[in-house]
Coordinates of C-alpha atoms and ligand atoms in Angstrom, one line a residue:
M607 CA 10.1 322.2 -203.9
N608 CA 13.2 320.8 -202.3
R609 CA 13.3 322.8 -199.0
I610 CA 11.2 322.2 -196.0
L611 CA 11.1 324.4 -192.9
I612 CA 9.5 323.0 -189.8
R613 CA 8.7 325.8 -187.4
N614 CA 7.5 326.1 -183.8
I615 CA 8.4 322.5 -183.0
D616 CA 7.5 321.9 -179.3
T617 CA 10.3 319.3 -178.9
L618 CA 13.0 318.6 -181.5
A619 CA 14.5 315.3 -180.3
G620 CA 17.4 313.0 -181.1
V621 CA 19.6 316.0 -181.9
E622 CA 23.4 315.8 -182.3
Y623 CA 25.6 318.8 -182.6
P624 CA 28.3 319.4 -185.2
G625 CA 31.5 317.8 -184.4
R626 CA 30.0 315.8 -181.6
E627 CA 28.0 313.2 -183.6
R628 CA 28.3 309.7 -182.1
K629 CA 28.1 306.5 -184.1
R630 CA 26.4 304.7 -181.3
V631 CA 25.7 305.2 -177.6
C632 CA 26.6 302.7 -174.8
G633 CA 25.9 302.3 -171.1
A634 CA 25.1 305.6 -169.3
E635 CA 25.3 307.5 -172.6
M636 CA 22.1 305.7 -173.7
S637 CA 20.1 308.1 -171.5
E638 CA 21.3 311.1 -173.5
F639 CA 18.7 311.9 -176.1
N640 CA 19.2 315.6 -176.7
V641 CA 16.2 317.8 -177.2
I642 CA 15.6 321.4 -178.2
R643 CA 12.3 323.0 -177.0
N644 CA 10.6 325.5 -179.3
A645 CA 12.8 324.7 -182.3
F646 CA 13.0 324.8 -186.1
L647 CA 14.4 322.3 -188.5
L648 CA 15.5 323.1 -192.1
I649 CA 15.7 320.4 -194.7
S650 CA 17.3 321.0 -198.1
E651 CA 18.0 318.6 -201.0
G652 CA 17.1 315.6 -198.9
E653 CA 19.4 316.4 -196.0
I654 CA 19.2 318.2 -192.7
E655 CA 20.6 321.7 -193.4
N656 CA 20.1 323.4 -190.1
F657 CA 18.2 323.3 -186.8
G658 CA 18.1 325.2 -183.6
S659 CA 15.9 327.2 -181.2
M660 CA 13.1 329.3 -182.8
E661 CA 14.8 332.5 -181.4
H662 CA 17.7 331.9 -183.8
C663 CA 15.5 331.0 -186.8
M664 CA 16.4 333.5 -189.5
Y665 CA 14.2 331.8 -192.1
R666 CA 10.9 333.7 -192.4
P667 CA 8.1 332.0 -194.3
E668 CA 7.2 335.3 -196.1
T669 CA 10.7 335.8 -197.4
A670 CA 11.9 332.3 -197.7
G671 CA 10.8 331.9 -201.3
E672 CA 10.4 328.5 -202.6
M673 CA 10.1 326.6 -199.3
Q674 CA 7.4 324.3 -197.9
V675 CA 6.6 325.6 -194.4
I676 CA 5.2 323.2 -191.8
D677 CA 4.0 324.4 -188.4
A678 CA 4.6 321.9 -185.6
A679 CA 3.3 323.8 -182.6
G680 CA 2.6 321.3 -179.8
K681 CA 4.3 318.5 -181.6
A682 CA 7.6 316.7 -181.5
V683 CA 10.0 316.0 -184.4
L684 CA 12.2 312.9 -184.2
P685 CA 14.6 311.0 -186.4
C686 CA 12.8 308.2 -188.1
W687 CA 13.2 304.7 -186.6
C688 CA 15.9 302.5 -188.1
D689 CA 14.7 298.9 -188.1
S690 CA 17.9 296.8 -188.2
H691 CA 16.4 293.3 -188.3
T692 CA 13.5 292.1 -190.5
H693 CA 12.4 289.3 -192.7
L694 CA 9.8 291.3 -194.5
V695 CA 10.0 289.6 -197.9
Y696 CA 7.8 286.5 -197.4
A697 CA 5.0 284.8 -199.4
A698 CA 2.3 284.2 -196.8
S699 CA 1.3 284.7 -193.2
R700 CA 1.3 281.8 -190.8
E701 CA -1.6 282.2 -188.5
G702 CA -2.3 278.5 -188.5
E703 CA 0.9 278.0 -186.5
F704 CA -0.2 280.9 -184.3
I705 CA -3.2 278.7 -183.3
D706 CA -0.9 275.7 -182.8
K707 CA 1.1 277.8 -180.4
I708 CA -2.0 278.9 -178.5
R709 CA -2.8 275.2 -178.1
G710 CA 0.6 274.7 -176.5
M711 CA 3.0 273.8 -179.2
S712 CA 6.4 275.5 -179.1
Y713 CA 8.2 277.3 -181.9
E714 CA 10.9 274.6 -182.0
E715 CA 8.3 271.8 -182.1
I716 CA 6.5 273.4 -185.0
A717 CA 9.8 273.7 -186.8
R718 CA 10.7 270.0 -186.2
R719 CA 7.4 269.0 -187.8
G720 CA 8.3 270.8 -191.0
G721 CA 6.4 274.0 -190.2
G722 CA 8.0 277.3 -189.3
I723 CA 10.7 278.5 -191.6
L724 CA 10.3 275.5 -193.9
N725 CA 6.6 276.3 -194.3
S726 CA 7.6 279.8 -195.4
A727 CA 10.2 278.3 -197.8
R728 CA 7.6 276.2 -199.5
R729 CA 5.3 279.1 -200.0
L730 CA 8.1 281.3 -201.2
H731 CA 9.2 278.7 -203.8
E732 CA 5.7 278.8 -205.3
T733 CA 5.4 282.6 -205.4
P734 CA 6.4 284.7 -208.4
E735 CA 9.1 287.3 -207.8
E736 CA 6.8 290.1 -208.9
E737 CA 4.2 289.1 -206.2
L738 CA 6.9 289.0 -203.5
F739 CA 8.0 292.5 -204.6
E740 CA 4.4 293.8 -204.4
T741 CA 3.6 292.4 -201.0
A742 CA 6.9 293.5 -199.5
S743 CA 6.3 297.0 -201.0
L744 CA 3.0 297.2 -199.1
R745 CA 4.8 296.2 -195.9
L746 CA 7.4 298.9 -196.5
R747 CA 4.7 301.5 -197.0
E748 CA 3.0 300.3 -193.8
I749 CA 6.1 300.6 -191.6
M750 CA 6.9 303.9 -193.1
S751 CA 3.5 305.2 -191.9
Y752 CA 4.6 304.2 -188.4
G753 CA 7.8 306.2 -188.7
T754 CA 10.4 303.8 -190.0
G755 CA 12.9 305.4 -192.4
A756 CA 15.5 302.6 -192.8
V757 CA 15.2 298.9 -192.7
E758 CA 17.4 295.8 -193.0
I759 CA 15.8 292.9 -194.8
K760 CA 17.1 289.3 -194.8
S761 CA 16.8 286.4 -197.2
G762 CA 16.4 283.0 -195.6
Y763 CA 13.1 281.7 -196.9
G764 CA 14.7 280.4 -200.0
L765 CA 17.0 277.7 -198.6
N766 CA 18.2 276.7 -202.1
T767 CA 20.4 278.8 -204.4
E768 CA 17.7 279.9 -206.9
D769 CA 15.2 280.9 -204.2
E770 CA 17.7 282.7 -202.0
L771 CA 18.8 284.7 -205.1
K772 CA 15.1 285.3 -205.9
M773 CA 14.6 286.8 -202.4
L774 CA 17.8 288.9 -202.6
R775 CA 16.8 290.2 -206.1
V776 CA 13.4 291.3 -204.6
I777 CA 15.3 293.2 -201.8
R778 CA 17.6 294.8 -204.4
R779 CA 14.6 296.0 -206.3
L780 CA 13.0 297.3 -203.1
K781 CA 16.3 299.2 -202.5
Q782 CA 16.0 300.8 -206.0
E783 CA 12.3 301.7 -205.9
S784 CA 11.6 302.6 -202.3
R785 CA 12.5 305.9 -200.6
L786 CA 13.5 303.9 -197.5
T787 CA 17.2 303.2 -196.9
I788 CA 17.5 299.4 -197.2
R789 CA 20.3 297.0 -196.3
A790 CA 20.2 293.3 -197.4
S791 CA 21.5 290.3 -195.4
F792 CA 22.1 286.8 -196.8
L793 CA 20.6 284.3 -194.4
G794 CA 20.9 281.0 -196.3
A795 CA 21.7 279.4 -193.0
H796 CA 18.2 280.1 -191.5
A797 CA 17.1 276.4 -191.4
V798 CA 18.1 273.1 -193.0
P799 CA 15.7 272.6 -196.0
A800 CA 13.6 269.4 -196.1
E801 CA 15.7 267.8 -198.9
Y802 CA 18.8 268.0 -196.7
K803 CA 17.2 266.6 -193.6
G804 CA 19.9 264.5 -191.7
R805 CA 22.6 266.0 -194.0
Q806 CA 23.1 269.3 -192.4
E807 CA 26.8 269.4 -193.0
E808 CA 26.2 268.9 -196.8
Y809 CA 23.8 271.8 -196.7
V810 CA 26.5 274.0 -195.1
D811 CA 29.0 272.8 -197.8
M812 CA 26.5 273.7 -200.5
L813 CA 25.8 277.1 -198.9
I814 CA 29.6 277.9 -198.8
G815 CA 30.5 276.3 -202.2
E816 CA 27.5 277.4 -204.3
M817 CA 25.2 280.0 -202.7
L818 CA 27.8 282.4 -201.2
P819 CA 29.9 282.8 -204.5
R820 CA 26.7 283.6 -206.4
V821 CA 25.4 286.1 -203.8
A822 CA 28.9 287.8 -203.7
E823 CA 29.3 287.8 -207.5
E824 CA 26.0 289.4 -208.0
R825 CA 26.6 291.8 -205.1
L826 CA 23.2 291.0 -203.6
A827 CA 24.0 291.2 -199.9
D828 CA 25.5 293.8 -197.6
Y829 CA 25.8 291.4 -194.7
V830 CA 25.7 287.7 -193.9
D831 CA 23.5 286.1 -191.2
V832 CA 23.3 282.6 -189.6
F833 CA 20.7 281.3 -187.2
C834 CA 23.2 280.0 -184.6
D835 CA 21.0 278.3 -182.0
R836 CA 19.9 275.0 -180.5
G837 CA 18.2 272.9 -183.2
F838 CA 19.4 275.2 -186.0
F839 CA 23.1 275.8 -186.8
T840 CA 26.0 275.0 -184.4
V841 CA 28.8 277.3 -183.5
D842 CA 31.2 275.3 -185.7
E843 CA 28.9 275.5 -188.7
T844 CA 28.4 279.2 -188.0
A845 CA 32.2 279.8 -187.8
R846 CA 32.7 278.0 -191.1
I847 CA 30.0 280.1 -192.8
L848 CA 31.2 283.4 -191.3
D849 CA 34.8 282.6 -192.2
A850 CA 33.9 281.9 -195.8
A851 CA 31.7 284.9 -196.1
G852 CA 34.5 287.1 -194.7
R853 CA 36.6 286.1 -197.7
Y854 CA 33.9 287.9 -199.8
G855 CA 34.0 290.9 -197.5
L856 CA 30.6 290.1 -195.9
I857 CA 30.4 291.2 -192.3
P858 CA 28.1 289.2 -190.0
K859 CA 24.9 290.2 -188.3
I860 CA 23.7 287.0 -186.7
H861 CA 20.8 285.4 -184.9
A862 CA 22.1 284.2 -181.6
N863 CA 21.0 282.9 -178.2
E864 CA 17.2 283.0 -178.8
L865 CA 16.6 279.5 -177.7
D866 CA 19.6 278.7 -175.5
Y867 CA 23.1 279.7 -174.4
S868 CA 24.2 278.7 -177.8
G869 CA 27.7 280.3 -178.0
G870 CA 26.3 282.4 -180.8
I871 CA 27.1 285.7 -179.1
Q872 CA 30.8 284.7 -178.6
T873 CA 31.1 283.4 -182.2
G874 CA 29.6 286.6 -183.6
V875 CA 32.0 288.7 -181.6
Q876 CA 34.9 286.5 -182.6
F877 CA 34.1 287.2 -186.3
G878 CA 33.6 290.9 -185.8
A879 CA 29.8 290.9 -186.2
L880 CA 28.2 294.3 -186.6
S881 CA 25.4 292.9 -184.5
V882 CA 24.2 289.8 -182.6
D883 CA 20.5 289.6 -182.4
H884 CA 17.7 288.1 -180.2
L885 CA 19.8 287.4 -177.0
E886 CA 17.1 286.0 -174.7
Y887 CA 19.8 283.7 -173.3
T888 CA 22.4 286.3 -172.2
G889 CA 24.4 285.8 -169.0
E890 CA 27.6 287.1 -167.5
A891 CA 29.8 285.3 -169.9
E892 CA 28.0 286.8 -172.9
I893 CA 28.1 290.3 -171.5
R894 CA 31.8 289.9 -170.9
A895 CA 32.3 288.7 -174.4
L896 CA 30.5 291.8 -175.8
K897 CA 32.2 294.4 -173.6
G898 CA 34.6 296.6 -175.4
T899 CA 33.8 295.2 -178.9
A900 CA 32.3 296.9 -182.0
T901 CA 29.3 294.4 -182.0
M902 CA 25.9 295.9 -181.2
P903 CA 23.7 293.6 -179.0
T904 CA 20.3 293.8 -180.6
I905 CA 17.2 292.7 -178.8
L906 CA 14.0 291.8 -180.7
P907 CA 11.1 292.3 -178.3
G908 CA 8.4 291.4 -180.8
A909 CA 9.7 287.8 -181.0
A910 CA 10.1 287.3 -177.3
F911 CA 6.6 288.7 -176.8
F912 CA 4.9 286.7 -179.6
L913 CA 6.7 283.4 -178.7
G914 CA 6.5 283.8 -174.9
L915 CA 10.3 283.7 -174.5
P916 CA 12.2 285.0 -171.5
Y917 CA 13.1 288.7 -172.0
A918 CA 16.7 289.5 -172.6
P919 CA 18.4 291.2 -169.6
A920 CA 18.6 294.6 -171.3
R921 CA 18.8 296.6 -168.0
E922 CA 21.8 294.5 -166.8
M923 CA 23.5 294.9 -170.2
I924 CA 23.2 298.7 -170.2
D925 CA 24.2 298.9 -166.6
A926 CA 27.3 296.8 -167.5
G927 CA 28.2 299.5 -170.0
L928 CA 26.9 297.9 -173.2
G929 CA 24.9 299.7 -175.9
I930 CA 21.6 298.1 -176.9
A931 CA 19.6 298.3 -180.1
M932 CA 16.0 297.1 -180.5
A933 CA 14.5 296.0 -183.8
S934 CA 11.2 294.5 -184.9
D935 CA 12.2 291.2 -186.5
Y936 CA 9.2 291.6 -188.7
N937 CA 8.5 288.1 -190.0
P938 CA 5.5 285.7 -190.4
G939 CA 6.6 283.2 -187.8
S940 CA 7.8 284.9 -184.6
S941 CA 7.0 288.6 -185.0
P942 CA 4.3 289.5 -187.5
S943 CA 4.5 293.2 -186.9
G944 CA 7.0 295.8 -188.1
N945 CA 5.6 298.6 -185.9
M946 CA 8.6 300.2 -184.2
Q947 CA 6.4 302.3 -182.0
F948 CA 5.4 299.0 -180.3
I949 CA 9.0 298.0 -180.0
L950 CA 9.7 301.3 -178.3
S951 CA 6.9 300.6 -175.8
M952 CA 8.1 297.1 -175.1
A953 CA 11.6 298.5 -174.4
C954 CA 10.2 300.5 -171.5
I955 CA 7.4 298.2 -170.3
K956 CA 9.2 294.9 -170.4
Y957 CA 12.9 295.7 -170.5
R958 CA 12.8 298.6 -168.1
L959 CA 14.6 301.1 -170.4
L960 CA 13.9 304.7 -169.7
P961 CA 12.2 306.5 -172.6
E962 CA 15.5 308.2 -173.6
E963 CA 17.4 304.9 -173.6
A964 CA 14.6 303.3 -175.6
L965 CA 14.6 306.1 -178.1
N966 CA 18.3 305.6 -178.7
A967 CA 17.9 301.9 -179.0
V968 CA 15.5 302.3 -182.0
T969 CA 17.3 305.2 -183.7
L970 CA 21.0 305.7 -183.4
N971 CA 21.9 302.2 -182.2
T972 CA 19.9 300.4 -184.8
A973 CA 21.4 302.8 -187.4
Y974 CA 24.8 301.5 -186.2
A975 CA 23.6 297.9 -186.4
M976 CA 22.8 298.5 -190.1
G977 CA 26.2 300.3 -190.7
I978 CA 24.5 303.6 -191.5
S979 CA 24.9 305.7 -188.4
D980 CA 27.0 308.3 -190.3
T981 CA 24.0 309.3 -192.2
H982 CA 21.0 308.1 -190.3
G983 CA 19.6 307.6 -186.7
S984 CA 19.7 311.2 -185.4
V985 CA 18.9 314.8 -186.3
A986 CA 22.4 316.1 -187.3
I987 CA 23.5 318.5 -190.0
G988 CA 24.2 316.7 -193.3
K989 CA 22.4 313.5 -192.3
R990 CA 19.6 312.2 -194.5
A991 CA 16.4 314.0 -193.7
N992 CA 14.4 311.1 -192.4
V993 CA 12.2 312.6 -189.7
F994 CA 8.7 312.4 -188.5
I995 CA 6.3 314.8 -186.9
T996 CA 4.1 313.5 -184.1
R997 CA 0.6 314.3 -183.3
T998 CA 0.1 316.8 -180.5
L999 CA 2.1 315.3 -177.7
S1000 CA 2.3 316.0 -174.0
S1001 CA 5.9 314.8 -173.6
L1002 CA 8.4 312.4 -175.2
A1003 CA 7.6 309.8 -172.6
Y1004 CA 4.0 309.6 -174.1
L1005 CA 5.6 307.8 -177.1
P1006 CA 6.4 304.6 -175.3
Y1007 CA 3.7 305.0 -172.8
A1008 CA 0.6 305.0 -175.1
F1009 CA 1.3 301.6 -176.7
G1010 CA -0.9 300.7 -179.6
E1011 CA -1.7 304.3 -180.6
N1012 CA -0.2 305.6 -183.8
K1013 CA 1.6 308.8 -182.6
V1014 CA 3.2 309.6 -185.9
E1015 CA 1.4 312.1 -188.1
T1016 CA 3.8 313.3 -190.8
V1017 CA 6.7 311.3 -192.2
I1018 CA 9.5 312.9 -194.2
I1019 CA 11.9 310.5 -196.0
G1020 CA 14.9 311.9 -197.8
G1021 CA 13.5 315.4 -197.6
K1022 CA 10.1 314.5 -199.1
V1023 CA 6.8 314.3 -197.2
V1024 CA 5.6 310.8 -197.9
Q1025 CA 2.7 310.9 -195.5
G1026 CA 0.6 313.4 -193.6
Ligands
NIG2058 O1 14.3 286.0 -186.2 N1 14.9 283.1 -185.2 C1 14.9 282.8 -186.4 N2 14.3 283.4 -187.4 C2 13.2 284.3 -187.4 C3 11.9 283.6 -187.4 C4 11.6 283.2 -188.8 C5 10.4 282.5 -188.9 O2 9.9 281.8 -188.0 O3 9.8 282.6 -190.0 C6 13.4 285.2 -186.1 O4 12.6 285.1 -185.2
FE2059 FE1 15.1 287.3 -187.3

């Protein structure tokens, strides 16, 4: 059966009307998250075919023929979350470092002692590709059950050519075998590997001269990423990498300003980054640099929460007219959760976004930050049918309000019920 009719929907949310679809929302527009009360949604051949008020629903279950009919009385239907920043291919969790952090060690200190990203790189090196694929598949199924329909996944735990390619091949296979929409980013510049300690520039040379050509030749990445921050890669190194990647047509999505006013935001903007991510250290100069550009500022609340970092000034950024996206950063070191419902709650609780702004930040704006907002991130005719049906819900604001509770009951990805 390739048609699904969802009827009697209490609130159909995240709707965009024909001819008025937006690629992203910025500033005051972020509080427009259109809803239709008492609505229907018709899905056909994996896409959204029609929607509207129940009064105008001409599809009758009795006469509709081959059609799966779902009654959503008392429930809401929303576009699936798009998670535009994750590192969910990894070999092992790092709860040992979690305890070190509780005892007072900082993320940067752990990294300097050879832990952190280098710890994950050692484990990844020892782990067979098949096992990486299996564990990442489980994580994909888990995030799907919380309502995620599209996800970006980075390399960056390889840090040598073979292991970076191994990670990217795992992501390619996930793309082929999962129903989720997946985008891959090459993050060879995530940390300087142990064997290059004290020779950072040589690592960057190798990344540009050896890794990038292989990644590009095998078409393994959609985007390029650099961890441009204090103690990791400098703005000059970042510029060199982004410049080289640009020659292979790779657009940047970079880690910036998590640990300091690193200049990463400005460098990302200068190279036409699709997104700059983290942004704990964002001031007036950074906001000015972002204004009027195509770069989506992306905040990663899970990492700020888990590492005890200052929260990015999201409210000020929106009030200055910027769009904001929020993603999970799912990874074993700084955000061991891919639950976008928690990110939605954080957006309201810690960053003071209104529920509608927060919902846009985790749907349309993250779709934009993955380069897929033409086909994902809202309920619009012709878009991929990635939607979820909630449990019985008192109002949309209940979604961010009731943090920790799974409010998602049925998940439909590409027009197929995958859960519920
Ligand atoms: O986005 N900030 C840099 N990279 C990751 C953390 C990776 C790790 O610690 O394993 C992040 O937070
Ligand atoms: Fe990250």
